[in-house]
Structures are given as structure tokens and as C-alpha cells.
Amino acid sequence: MKPARDYIIFPLDVPSIDEAKQYVELLADDVGMFKVGLELFIQAGPEIVKFIHAAGSTGIFLDLKLHDIPQTVSRATGRVADLGVAFITVHCGESRRMLEAAVDGSQGKVGVLGVTVLTSVSAADIQAAGFRSDFHSDLSRLVLQRAEMAKSAGCAGIICSGLEARAIKANFGPDFVAVTPGIRPLWSVTEGDDQQRITTPAQAIADGSDYLVIGRPIRDAEDPKEAVKQIIQEIESVI
Ligand code: C5P
């Protein structure tokens, strides 16, 4: 069984490389992985990836949420393959070919994760976007359909909410990685929160999540290190 800290992915959702470096130095011994998303990668590029590598053994999740024609996506994951990161994200979207291209481009050097349905998306959003009624009456159906596409394309796993983790594990087995954002410890208060499908760390782990993306509850805490400590205790209570 992996230690509790290895379940935690902290997103470096900050606008500057200097702020990102401060969080890396502060939390490198406390979390399992740092997530570099669009905001930081646009600002800092591969330099921040090199900095995290140099700071210790913490893994890196490059969350670029690619979505383009297969050739473009394949060429992009080909470049990511040489960065030494653990995971890259690609939207499941409409075509399995794009996911297959992402996996081909990755050359087995980085795990491709399919983004199923963003945790900020609600059933009302899916209805407004024109999806079939069985998808908006039960969002997990759409998540599972997209996960099936990702699995058959050779992806290492998917991003889903903690609410769907149990069904993902039941349908696709223990080795198909489930990464869950939208994590809110009971003590966290995130004003104007855009997350819709949320779970606590304990619930997500109990339901089979392999990794929890936890951002604002740590980043905006008065003491981020103490917030991580509390989350680790909560995870330890269920593993
Ligand atoms: O915990 P918090 O809501 O602050 O986490 C936000 C992070 O989770 C962002 O980096 C966002 O990109 C990521 N996220 C994700 N997939 C989703 C929803 C959010 O990777 N479905």
C-alpha cells in the first residue's frame, strides 16, 4: 500500500514561476505529485518541470488537457514524452482516434489520462449542451462511456469525480488509474467555488481513487503545510 502523501496531487495554480517554486519548496516532502496546468505552463514552460525534478522525488502531472486532431495531439505527446513527467491529460472528446494518437505519441514514456467530464460540469450543463437525456439524468453514464473509450485507446486511466470512482474501478479494474479533482475536506471553505461534483478525501479514497487533485483547500489555507497534514490524517483513516 502506498503512503497517504502519495495520493495527493497539488496543482501549482499560480501565475508566476516564482510563486510556483515557493510552493514546490514548501510542499515537496508532503505531497506525491505536483500538477502543472495551463496557467503555469504558459508562463514558465518546461523550466518549471526541470525545477520540480531538481527539488526531489515528487512526481509531475502535466495537465494540458489536449484536444485537437490526432496528428497534432500525437506530436504534442511526443514532445511531452521527453520531459520525464508521470502523466499528461487529453480530453476524451468525441473521437477514440485522438486518444490513440496521444498514446502512440507518448511512446510508453508518460501515462495518458483521458478527461471524462470536468468536475465543474453539472447535469444542467450537459442538458444545455444537447446531450441525450440518459446522460444528463445520470452523468456517470457519460463518464463511463468516455472512460471506455479511453481504456480501449490504451490510456493509463482517466480523470473523474470521486462520485464516479467506484463505478470506474468496478468496470475497468484496479489498474486503470482514477484521478479525482473536486476534493473538498469538510473543513475547507472555498468561496465562489466552481466545482460541482465534489467529495471529501476520505470518500474518494474509500471509493477507489488512486490520486486526489487538491488545490484551493491547500493553496488558500492559512497554513498550507498544516492543511496537507490534516488531509494525510484523513486519508490514513481509510487506507
Ligand atoms: O481543488 P481545486 O478545485 O482548487 O483544484 C483545481 C484544479 O483541479 C485545477 O488545476 C483544475 O485544472 C483541476 N481540475 C482537473 N479536472 C477537473 C477539474 C479540475 O484537473 N475535472
Coordinates of N, CA and C and ligand atoms in Angstrom, one line a residue:
M1 N 0.8 -1.2 0.0 CA 0.0 0.0 0.0 C 0.9 1.3 0.0
K2 N 0.5 2.2 -0.8 CA 1.4 3.4 -0.9 C 1.1 4.4 0.3
P3 N 2.1 5.2 0.7 CA 1.8 6.1 1.8 C 0.8 7.1 1.5
A4 N 0.1 7.7 2.5 CA -1.0 8.6 2.3 C -0.6 9.8 1.4
R5 N 0.6 10.3 1.6 CA 1.0 11.5 0.9 C 1.0 11.3 -0.6
D6 N 1.3 10.0 -1.0 CA 1.4 9.7 -2.4 C 0.1 9.8 -3.2
Y7 N -1.0 9.8 -2.4 CA -2.3 10.0 -3.1 C -2.6 11.5 -3.5
I8 N -1.8 12.4 -2.9 CA -2.1 13.8 -3.0 C -1.3 14.4 -4.2
I9 N -2.1 15.0 -5.1 CA -1.5 15.8 -6.2 C -1.9 17.3 -5.9
F10 N -0.8 18.1 -5.8 CA -1.1 19.5 -5.6 C -0.9 20.3 -6.9
P11 N -2.0 21.0 -7.3 CA -1.9 21.8 -8.6 C -1.2 23.1 -8.3
L12 N -0.2 23.4 -9.1 CA 0.5 24.7 -8.9 C -0.2 25.7 -9.7
D13 N -1.4 26.0 -9.2 CA -2.3 27.0 -9.9 C -1.9 28.4 -9.4
V14 N -0.8 28.9 -9.9 CA -0.3 30.2 -9.5 C 0.2 30.9 -10.8
P15 N 0.2 32.2 -10.9 CA 0.5 32.9 -12.1 C 2.0 33.1 -12.4
S16 N 2.9 32.8 -11.5 CA 4.3 33.1 -11.8 C 5.2 31.9 -11.4
I17 N 6.3 31.9 -12.0 CA 7.2 30.8 -11.7 C 7.8 30.9 -10.3
D18 N 7.9 32.2 -9.9 CA 8.5 32.3 -8.5 C 7.5 31.8 -7.4
E19 N 6.2 32.1 -7.6 CA 5.3 31.5 -6.6 C 5.2 30.0 -6.7
A20 N 5.3 29.5 -7.9 CA 5.3 28.0 -8.1 C 6.5 27.4 -7.3
K21 N 7.6 28.0 -7.5 CA 8.8 27.5 -6.9 C 8.7 27.5 -5.3
Q22 N 8.0 28.6 -4.8 CA 7.9 28.6 -3.4 C 7.0 27.5 -2.9
Y23 N 5.9 27.2 -3.6 CA 5.1 26.0 -3.2 C 5.8 24.7 -3.3
V24 N 6.6 24.6 -4.4 CA 7.4 23.3 -4.6 C 8.4 23.2 -3.4
E25 N 9.0 24.2 -3.0 CA 10.0 24.1 -1.9 C 9.3 23.8 -0.6
L26 N 8.1 24.4 -0.4 CA 7.3 24.2 0.8 C 6.8 22.8 1.0
L27 N 6.3 22.3 -0.2 CA 5.5 21.0 -0.1 C 6.1 19.8 -0.7
A28 N 7.4 19.9 -1.2 CA 8.0 18.8 -1.9 C 8.0 17.5 -1.0
D29 N 8.1 17.6 0.3 CA 8.2 16.4 1.1 C 6.8 15.9 1.6
D30 N 5.8 16.7 1.2 CA 4.4 16.4 1.8 C 3.4 15.9 0.8
V31 N 3.7 16.0 -0.5 CA 2.7 15.6 -1.5 C 3.4 14.6 -2.4
G32 N 2.6 13.8 -3.1 CA 3.1 12.8 -4.0 C 3.5 13.4 -5.4
M33 N 2.7 14.4 -5.8 CA 2.9 14.9 -7.2 C 2.6 16.4 -7.2
F34 N 3.2 17.1 -8.1 CA 2.8 18.4 -8.4 C 2.1 18.4 -9.8
K35 N 1.1 19.2 -9.9 CA 0.4 19.3 -11.2 C 0.7 20.6 -11.8
V36 N 1.2 20.6 -13.0 CA 1.5 21.8 -13.8 C 0.4 22.0 -14.8
G37 N -0.4 23.0 -14.7 CA -1.5 23.2 -15.6 C -1.2 24.3 -16.6
L38 N -2.3 24.7 -17.3 CA -2.1 25.7 -18.4 C -1.5 27.0 -17.9
E39 N -2.1 27.5 -16.8 CA -1.7 28.8 -16.4 C -0.2 28.9 -16.2
L40 N 0.4 27.9 -15.5 CA 1.8 27.9 -15.2 C 2.6 27.5 -16.4
F41 N 2.2 26.6 -17.2 CA 3.0 26.1 -18.3 C 3.1 27.2 -19.3
I42 N 2.0 28.0 -19.5 CA 2.1 29.1 -20.5 C 3.1 30.1 -20.0
Q43 N 3.2 30.3 -18.7 CA 4.1 31.3 -18.2 C 5.5 30.8 -18.1
A44 N 5.7 29.5 -17.6 CA 7.0 29.1 -17.3 C 7.6 28.0 -18.2
G45 N 6.7 27.3 -18.9 CA 7.2 26.2 -19.8 C 8.0 25.1 -19.1
P46 N 8.8 24.4 -19.9 CA 9.5 23.2 -19.3 C 10.4 23.6 -18.2
E47 N 10.8 24.9 -18.0 CA 11.7 25.2 -16.9 C 11.1 24.8 -15.5
I48 N 9.8 24.9 -15.4 CA 9.2 24.6 -14.1 C 9.3 23.1 -13.9
V49 N 9.2 22.3 -14.9 CA 9.3 20.8 -14.8 C 10.7 20.5 -14.4
K50 N 11.7 21.1 -15.0 CA 13.1 20.9 -14.5 C 13.3 21.3 -13.1
F51 N 12.7 22.4 -12.7 CA 12.9 22.8 -11.3 C 12.3 21.8 -10.3
I52 N 11.1 21.3 -10.6 CA 10.5 20.3 -9.7 C 11.4 19.0 -9.7
H53 N 11.9 18.6 -10.8 CA 12.8 17.4 -10.8 C 13.9 17.6 -9.9
A54 N 14.5 18.8 -9.9 CA 15.7 19.1 -9.1 C 15.4 19.2 -7.7
A55 N 14.1 19.5 -7.3 CA 13.7 19.7 -5.9 C 13.6 18.4 -5.2
G56 N 13.5 17.3 -5.8 CA 13.3 16.0 -5.1 C 12.7 15.0 -6.0
S57 N 12.0 14.0 -5.3 CA 11.5 12.9 -6.0 C 10.0 13.0 -6.3
T58 N 9.4 14.2 -6.0 CA 8.0 14.3 -6.2 C 7.7 14.2 -7.7
G59 N 6.6 13.4 -8.1 CA 6.2 13.2 -9.4 C 5.6 14.5 -10.1
I60 N 5.5 14.4 -11.4 CA 4.9 15.6 -12.1 C 3.7 15.1 -13.0
F61 N 2.7 15.9 -12.9 CA 1.5 15.6 -13.7 C 1.3 16.9 -14.6
L62 N 1.5 16.7 -15.9 CA 1.4 17.8 -16.8 C -0.1 17.9 -17.3
D63 N -0.8 18.8 -16.8 CA -2.3 18.8 -17.1 C -2.6 19.8 -18.2
L64 N -2.3 19.4 -19.4 CA -2.5 20.4 -20.5 C -3.9 20.2 -21.2
K65 N -4.6 19.1 -20.8 CA -5.9 18.9 -21.4 C -6.0 19.1 -22.9
L66 N -5.2 18.3 -23.6 CA -5.1 18.4 -25.1 C -6.4 18.0 -25.7
H67 N -6.7 18.7 -26.8 CA -7.9 18.3 -27.6 C -7.7 18.9 -29.0
D68 N -7.3 18.1 -30.0 CA -7.0 18.6 -31.3 C -7.1 17.4 -32.3
I69 N -6.7 17.6 -33.6 CA -6.7 16.5 -34.5 C -5.7 15.5 -34.1
P70 N -5.9 14.2 -34.4 CA -5.0 13.2 -33.9 C -3.5 13.5 -34.2
Q71 N -3.1 13.9 -35.4 CA -1.7 14.1 -35.6 C -1.1 15.2 -34.7
T72 N -1.9 16.3 -34.5 CA -1.3 17.3 -33.6 C -1.2 16.8 -32.2
V73 N -2.2 16.1 -31.7 CA -2.1 15.6 -30.4 C -0.9 14.6 -30.2
S74 N -0.7 13.7 -31.2 CA 0.4 12.8 -31.2 C 1.7 13.5 -31.1
R75 N 1.8 14.5 -31.9 CA 3.1 15.3 -32.0 C 3.3 16.0 -30.6
A76 N 2.3 16.4 -30.0 CA 2.4 17.1 -28.7 C 2.8 16.1 -27.6
T77 N 2.2 14.9 -27.6 CA 2.6 14.0 -26.5 C 4.0 13.4 -26.8
G78 N 4.4 13.5 -28.1 CA 5.8 13.1 -28.4 C 6.8 14.0 -27.7
R79 N 6.4 15.3 -27.7 CA 7.3 16.3 -27.0 C 7.3 16.1 -25.5
V80 N 6.1 15.8 -25.0 CA 5.9 15.6 -23.5 C 6.7 14.4 -23.1
A81 N 6.8 13.4 -24.0 CA 7.4 12.1 -23.6 C 8.8 12.3 -23.1
D82 N 9.5 13.4 -23.6 CA 10.9 13.6 -23.2 C 11.1 14.5 -22.0
L83 N 9.9 14.9 -21.4 CA 10.1 15.8 -20.2 C 10.2 15.1 -18.9
G84 N 10.0 13.7 -18.9 CA 10.1 13.0 -17.7 C 9.0 13.2 -16.7
V85 N 7.7 13.4 -17.2 CA 6.6 13.5 -16.3 C 5.8 12.2 -16.2
A86 N 5.0 12.1 -15.2 CA 4.3 10.8 -15.0 C 3.0 10.8 -15.8
F87 N 2.3 11.9 -15.9 CA 1.0 11.9 -16.6 C 0.8 13.1 -17.4
I88 N 0.1 12.9 -18.5 CA -0.4 14.1 -19.4 C -1.9 13.8 -19.6
T89 N -2.7 14.9 -19.7 CA -4.1 14.8 -19.9 C -4.5 15.1 -21.3
V90 N -5.5 14.4 -21.8 CA -6.1 14.6 -23.1 C -7.7 14.5 -22.9
H91 N -8.4 15.5 -23.4 CA -9.9 15.3 -23.3 C -10.3 14.1 -24.1
C92 N -11.3 13.3 -23.5 CA -11.8 12.2 -24.2 C -12.5 12.6 -25.5
G93 N -13.3 13.7 -25.4 CA -13.9 14.3 -26.6 C -14.7 13.4 -27.3
E94 N -14.7 13.5 -28.6 CA -15.6 12.7 -29.5 C -15.0 11.5 -30.2
S95 N -13.6 11.5 -30.2 CA -13.0 10.5 -31.1 C -12.0 9.7 -30.4
R96 N -12.1 8.4 -30.5 CA -11.1 7.5 -29.9 C -9.8 7.6 -30.6
R97 N -9.8 8.0 -31.9 CA -8.6 8.1 -32.7 C -7.6 9.2 -32.1
M98 N -8.2 10.2 -31.5 CA -7.4 11.3 -30.9 C -6.7 10.7 -29.6
L99 N -7.4 9.9 -28.9 CA -6.8 9.2 -27.7 C -5.7 8.2 -28.1
E100 N -6.0 7.5 -29.1 CA -5.0 6.5 -29.6 C -3.7 7.2 -30.1
A101 N -3.9 8.4 -30.8 CA -2.8 9.1 -31.2 C -2.0 9.7 -30.1
A102 N -2.7 10.1 -29.0 CA -2.0 10.6 -27.8 C -1.1 9.5 -27.2
V103 N -1.7 8.3 -27.1 CA -1.0 7.1 -26.6 C 0.2 6.8 -27.5
D104 N 0.0 6.7 -28.8 CA 1.1 6.4 -29.7 C 2.3 7.4 -29.5
G105 N 1.9 8.7 -29.5 CA 2.9 9.7 -29.4 C 3.7 9.6 -28.1
S106 N 3.1 9.1 -27.0 CA 3.7 9.1 -25.7 C 4.8 8.0 -25.6
Q107 N 4.9 7.1 -26.6 CA 5.9 6.1 -26.6 C 6.1 5.3 -25.3
G108 N 5.1 5.2 -24.6 CA 5.2 4.5 -23.3 C 6.0 5.2 -22.2
K109 N 6.3 6.5 -22.5 CA 7.2 7.2 -21.5 C 6.4 8.0 -20.5
V110 N 5.1 8.2 -20.8 CA 4.2 9.0 -19.9 C 2.8 8.5 -20.0
G111 N 2.2 8.4 -18.9 CA 0.8 7.9 -18.8 C -0.2 8.9 -19.4
V112 N -1.0 8.5 -20.3 CA -2.0 9.4 -20.9 C -3.3 9.2 -20.1
L113 N -3.9 10.3 -19.5 CA -5.1 10.2 -18.8 C -6.2 10.9 -19.6
G114 N -7.3 10.3 -19.8 CA -8.5 10.9 -20.5 C -9.3 11.7 -19.5
V115 N -9.6 13.0 -19.9 CA -10.5 13.8 -19.1 C -11.9 13.4 -19.5
T116 N -12.7 12.8 -18.6 CA -14.1 12.3 -19.0 C -15.0 13.5 -19.0
V117 N -15.6 13.9 -17.8 CA -16.5 15.1 -17.7 C -15.9 15.9 -16.6
L118 N -15.6 17.1 -16.9 CA -14.9 18.0 -15.8 C -15.8 18.0 -14.6
T119 N -15.1 18.1 -13.4 CA -15.9 18.2 -12.2 C -16.6 19.5 -12.0
S120 N -16.3 20.5 -12.8 CA -17.1 21.7 -12.8 C -18.4 21.7 -13.6
V121 N -18.6 20.6 -14.3 CA -19.8 20.4 -15.2 C -20.9 19.7 -14.4
S122 N -22.1 20.3 -14.5 CA -23.3 19.7 -13.8 C -24.2 19.1 -14.9
A123 N -25.2 18.4 -14.4 CA -26.2 17.7 -15.2 C -26.9 18.8 -16.1
A124 N -27.1 19.9 -15.5 CA -27.8 21.0 -16.3 C -26.9 21.5 -17.4
D125 N -25.6 21.5 -17.2 CA -24.7 21.9 -18.3 C -24.8 20.9 -19.5
I126 N -24.8 19.6 -19.1 CA -24.8 18.5 -20.1 C -26.1 18.6 -20.9
Q127 N -27.2 18.9 -20.2 CA -28.5 19.1 -20.9 C -28.5 20.2 -21.8
A128 N -28.0 21.4 -21.3 CA -27.9 22.6 -22.2 C -27.0 22.4 -23.4
A129 N -26.0 21.5 -23.3 CA -25.1 21.2 -24.4 C -25.8 20.3 -25.4
G130 N -27.0 19.8 -25.2 CA -27.7 18.9 -26.1 C -27.5 17.5 -26.1
F131 N -26.9 17.0 -24.9 CA -26.7 15.5 -24.8 C -28.0 14.8 -24.5
R132 N -28.0 13.5 -24.8 CA -29.2 12.6 -24.6 C -29.6 12.7 -23.2
S133 N -30.9 12.5 -23.0 CA -31.5 12.6 -21.6 C -30.9 11.6 -20.6
D134 N -30.5 10.4 -21.1 CA -30.0 9.4 -20.2 C -28.6 9.9 -19.7
F135 N -27.9 10.7 -20.4 CA -26.6 11.2 -19.9 C -26.8 12.3 -18.9
H136 N -27.8 13.2 -19.1 CA -27.9 14.3 -18.1 C -28.8 13.8 -16.9
S137 N -29.6 12.8 -17.0 CA -30.3 12.3 -15.8 C -29.3 11.5 -14.9
D138 N -28.2 11.0 -15.5 CA -27.2 10.3 -14.7 C -25.8 10.5 -15.4
L139 N -25.2 11.6 -14.9 CA -23.9 12.0 -15.5 C -22.8 10.8 -15.5
S140 N -23.0 9.9 -14.6 CA -21.9 8.9 -14.5 C -22.0 8.0 -15.8
R141 N -23.1 7.9 -16.5 CA -23.2 7.2 -17.7 C -22.2 7.8 -18.8
L142 N -22.2 9.1 -18.9 CA -21.3 9.7 -19.8 C -19.8 9.5 -19.4
V143 N -19.6 9.6 -18.1 CA -18.2 9.4 -17.6 C -17.8 8.0 -18.0
L144 N -18.7 7.0 -17.8 CA -18.3 5.6 -18.0 C -18.1 5.4 -19.5
Q145 N -18.9 6.0 -20.3 CA -18.8 5.8 -21.8 C -17.4 6.4 -22.3
R146 N -17.1 7.5 -21.7 CA -15.8 8.1 -22.1 C -14.6 7.4 -21.6
A147 N -14.8 6.8 -20.4 CA -13.7 6.0 -19.8 C -13.5 4.8 -20.6
E148 N -14.6 4.2 -21.1 CA -14.5 3.0 -22.0 C -13.6 3.3 -23.2
M149 N -13.9 4.5 -23.8 CA -13.2 5.0 -25.0 C -11.7 5.1 -24.6
A150 N -11.4 5.7 -23.5 CA -10.0 5.9 -23.0 C -9.3 4.6 -22.8
K151 N -10.0 3.6 -22.2 CA -9.4 2.3 -21.9 C -9.1 1.6 -23.2
S152 N -10.1 1.6 -24.1 CA -9.8 0.9 -25.4 C -8.8 1.5 -26.2
A153 N -8.5 2.8 -26.0 CA -7.5 3.5 -26.8 C -6.1 3.3 -26.2
G154 N -6.0 2.6 -25.0 CA -4.7 2.4 -24.4 C -4.3 3.4 -23.3
C155 N -5.2 4.3 -22.9 CA -4.9 5.2 -21.9 C -4.6 4.5 -20.5
A156 N -3.7 5.2 -19.7 CA -3.4 4.6 -18.4 C -4.5 4.8 -17.5
G157 N -5.4 5.7 -17.7 CA -6.6 6.0 -16.8 C -7.3 7.2 -17.2
I158 N -8.1 7.7 -16.3 CA -9.0 8.8 -16.6 C -9.0 9.8 -15.4
I159 N -9.6 11.0 -15.7 CA -10.0 11.9 -14.6 C -11.5 11.9 -14.5
C160 N -11.9 11.7 -13.3 CA -13.4 11.7 -13.0 C -13.6 12.3 -11.6
S161 N -14.8 12.5 -11.2 CA -15.1 13.0 -9.8 C -15.0 11.8 -8.9
G162 N -14.9 12.0 -7.6 CA -14.9 10.9 -6.6 C -16.2 10.2 -6.7
L163 N -17.3 10.9 -7.1 CA -18.6 10.2 -7.2 C -18.6 9.1 -8.2
E164 N -17.7 9.1 -9.1 CA -17.7 8.0 -10.2 C -16.6 7.0 -10.0
A165 N -15.7 7.2 -9.0 CA -14.6 6.4 -8.8 C -14.9 4.9 -8.7
R166 N -15.9 4.6 -7.8 CA -16.3 3.2 -7.6 C -16.8 2.5 -8.8
A167 N -17.6 3.2 -9.6 CA -18.0 2.6 -10.9 C -16.9 2.4 -11.9
I168 N -15.9 3.3 -11.9 CA -14.8 3.2 -12.8 C -14.0 1.9 -12.4
K169 N -13.7 1.7 -11.1 CA -13.0 0.6 -10.7 C -13.7 -0.7 -11.0
A170 N -15.0 -0.7 -10.7 CA -15.8 -1.9 -10.9 C -15.9 -2.3 -12.4
N171 N -15.9 -1.3 -13.3 CA -16.0 -1.6 -14.7 C -14.6 -1.8 -15.4
F172 N -13.6 -1.2 -14.9 CA -12.3 -1.2 -15.7 C -11.2 -1.8 -14.9
G173 N -11.4 -2.3 -13.7 CA -10.4 -3.0 -13.0 C -9.5 -2.0 -12.2
P174 N -8.7 -2.6 -11.2 CA -7.9 -1.8 -10.3 C -6.7 -1.1 -10.9
D175 N -6.3 -1.6 -12.1 CA -5.0 -1.0 -12.7 C -5.3 0.2 -13.5
F176 N -6.6 0.4 -13.8 CA -7.0 1.6 -14.7 C -7.1 2.8 -13.7
V177 N -6.1 3.7 -13.9 CA -6.0 4.8 -12.9 C -7.1 5.8 -12.8
A178 N -7.6 6.1 -11.6 CA -8.7 7.1 -11.5 C -8.1 8.2 -10.7
V179 N -8.0 9.4 -11.3 CA -7.6 10.6 -10.7 C -8.8 11.5 -10.4
T180 N -9.0 12.0 -9.2 CA -10.2 12.7 -8.9 C -9.9 14.1 -8.3
P181 N -10.3 15.1 -9.1 CA -10.3 16.5 -8.6 C -11.7 16.7 -7.9
G182 N -11.9 18.0 -7.6 CA -13.2 18.3 -6.9 C -13.2 17.7 -5.5
I183 N -12.0 17.8 -4.8 CA -11.9 17.2 -3.5 C -12.1 18.4 -2.5
R184 N -13.0 18.2 -1.5 CA -13.2 19.3 -0.5 C -13.3 18.6 0.9
P185 N -12.2 18.8 1.7 CA -12.4 18.3 3.1 C -13.5 19.1 3.7
L186 N -14.1 18.5 4.7 CA -15.3 19.1 5.4 C -14.9 20.5 5.9
W187 N -13.6 20.7 6.4 CA -13.2 22.0 7.0 C -12.9 23.0 6.0
S188 N -12.9 22.7 4.7 CA -12.4 23.7 3.7 C -13.6 24.6 3.3
V189 N -13.2 25.9 3.1 CA -14.2 26.8 2.7 C -13.6 27.5 1.4
T190 N -14.2 27.2 0.3 CA -13.7 27.8 -1.0 C -14.8 28.7 -1.6
E191 N -14.6 30.0 -1.4 CA -15.6 30.9 -1.8 C -15.8 31.0 -3.3
G192 N -17.1 31.1 -3.8 CA -17.3 31.2 -5.2 C -16.8 29.9 -5.9
D193 N -16.9 28.8 -5.3 CA -16.4 27.5 -5.8 C -17.1 27.1 -7.1
D194 N -16.2 26.8 -8.2 CA -16.8 26.4 -9.4 C -16.9 24.9 -9.5
Q195 N -16.5 24.1 -8.5 CA -16.6 22.7 -8.6 C -18.0 22.3 -8.2
Q196 N -18.5 21.3 -9.0 CA -19.9 20.9 -8.8 C -20.0 19.5 -8.2
R197 N -19.2 18.6 -8.7 CA -19.3 17.2 -8.2 C -18.2 16.9 -7.3
I198 N -18.4 17.2 -6.0 CA -17.3 17.2 -5.0 C -17.4 16.0 -4.0
T199 N -16.3 15.6 -3.5 CA -16.2 14.6 -2.5 C -15.2 15.0 -1.4
T200 N -15.2 14.3 -0.3 CA -14.1 14.5 0.7 C -13.0 13.6 0.3
P201 N -11.8 13.9 0.8 CA -10.7 13.0 0.6 C -11.0 11.5 1.0
A202 N -11.6 11.4 2.2 CA -11.9 10.0 2.7 C -12.8 9.3 1.8
Q203 N -13.9 10.0 1.3 CA -14.9 9.3 0.5 C -14.2 8.9 -0.9
A204 N -13.4 9.8 -1.5 CA -12.8 9.5 -2.7 C -11.9 8.2 -2.6
I205 N -11.1 8.2 -1.6 CA -10.2 7.1 -1.4 C -11.0 5.8 -1.1
A206 N -12.0 5.9 -0.2 CA -12.8 4.7 0.1 C -13.4 4.1 -1.2
D207 N -13.7 5.0 -2.1 CA -14.4 4.6 -3.3 C -13.4 4.1 -4.4
G208 N -12.1 4.2 -4.2 CA -11.2 3.6 -5.1 C -10.3 4.6 -5.9
S209 N -10.4 5.9 -5.6 CA -9.5 6.9 -6.3 C -8.0 6.5 -6.0
D210 N -7.2 6.7 -7.1 CA -5.8 6.4 -6.9 C -5.0 7.7 -6.6
Y211 N -5.5 8.8 -7.0 CA -4.9 10.1 -6.7 C -6.0 11.2 -6.6
L212 N -5.7 12.1 -5.6 CA -6.7 13.2 -5.4 C -6.0 14.5 -5.8
V213 N -6.6 15.3 -6.7 CA -6.1 16.6 -7.0 C -6.7 17.6 -6.0
I214 N -5.9 18.2 -5.2 CA -6.4 19.1 -4.1 C -5.7 20.4 -4.2
G215 N -6.4 21.4 -4.7 CA -5.8 22.7 -4.9 C -6.2 23.7 -3.9
R216 N -7.3 24.4 -4.1 CA -7.6 25.6 -3.2 C -7.6 25.3 -1.7
P217 N -8.1 24.1 -1.3 CA -8.1 23.8 0.2 C -6.7 23.8 0.8
I218 N -5.7 23.6 -0.1 CA -4.3 23.7 0.4 C -3.7 25.0 0.1
R219 N -3.8 25.5 -1.1 CA -3.2 26.7 -1.6 C -3.7 27.9 -0.8
D220 N -5.0 27.9 -0.5 CA -5.6 29.1 0.2 C -5.7 29.0 1.7
A221 N -5.2 27.9 2.2 CA -5.2 27.7 3.7 C -4.3 28.6 4.3
E222 N -4.6 29.0 5.5 CA -3.7 29.9 6.3 C -2.3 29.3 6.4
D223 N -2.3 27.9 6.6 CA -1.0 27.2 6.7 C -1.1 26.0 5.8
P224 N -0.6 26.1 4.5 CA -0.8 25.0 3.6 C -0.2 23.7 4.0
K225 N 1.0 23.8 4.8 CA 1.6 22.5 5.3 C 0.7 21.8 6.3
E226 N 0.1 22.6 7.1 CA -0.9 22.1 8.1 C -2.1 21.5 7.4
A227 N -2.6 22.1 6.4 CA -3.7 21.6 5.6 C -3.4 20.2 5.0
V228 N -2.2 20.1 4.5 CA -1.8 18.8 3.9 C -1.7 17.8 5.0
K229 N -1.2 18.2 6.2 CA -1.1 17.2 7.3 C -2.5 16.7 7.7
Q230 N -3.5 17.6 7.7 CA -4.9 17.1 8.1 C -5.4 16.2 7.0
I231 N -5.1 16.5 5.7 CA -5.6 15.6 4.7 C -4.9 14.3 4.7
I232 N -3.7 14.2 5.0 CA -2.9 13.0 5.2 C -3.6 12.1 6.3
Q233 N -3.9 12.8 7.4 CA -4.5 12.0 8.5 C -5.9 11.5 8.1
E234 N -6.6 12.3 7.3 CA -8.0 11.8 6.8 C -7.8 10.6 5.9
I235 N -6.8 10.7 5.0 CA -6.5 9.5 4.1 C -6.1 8.3 4.9
E236 N -5.2 8.5 5.9 CA -4.8 7.4 6.6 C -5.9 6.7 7.4
S237 N -7.0 7.4 7.7 CA -8.1 6.8 8.4 C -8.9 5.8 7.5
V238 N -8.6 5.9 6.2 CA -9.4 5.0 5.3 C -8.6 4.0 4.5
I239 N -7.2 4.1 4.5 CA -6.4 3.2 3.7 C -6.0 2.0 4.6
Ligands
C5P1 O1 -9.1 21.8 -5.6 P1 -9.3 22.8 -6.7 O2 -10.7 22.9 -7.1 O3 -8.6 24.1 -6.4 O4 -8.5 22.2 -7.9 C1 -8.4 22.8 -9.1 C2 -7.5 22.1 -10.0 O5 -8.2 20.9 -10.4 C3 -7.2 22.9 -11.3 O6 -5.8 22.8 -11.5 C4 -8.0 22.2 -12.4 O7 -7.4 22.2 -13.6 C5 -8.1 20.8 -11.8 N1 -9.2 20.0 -12.4 C6 -9.0 18.9 -13.1 N2 -10.0 18.2 -13.7 C7 -11.2 18.6 -13.4 C8 -11.5 19.7 -12.6 C9 -10.4 20.4 -12.1 O8 -7.8 18.6 -13.4 N3 -12.2 17.8 -13.9

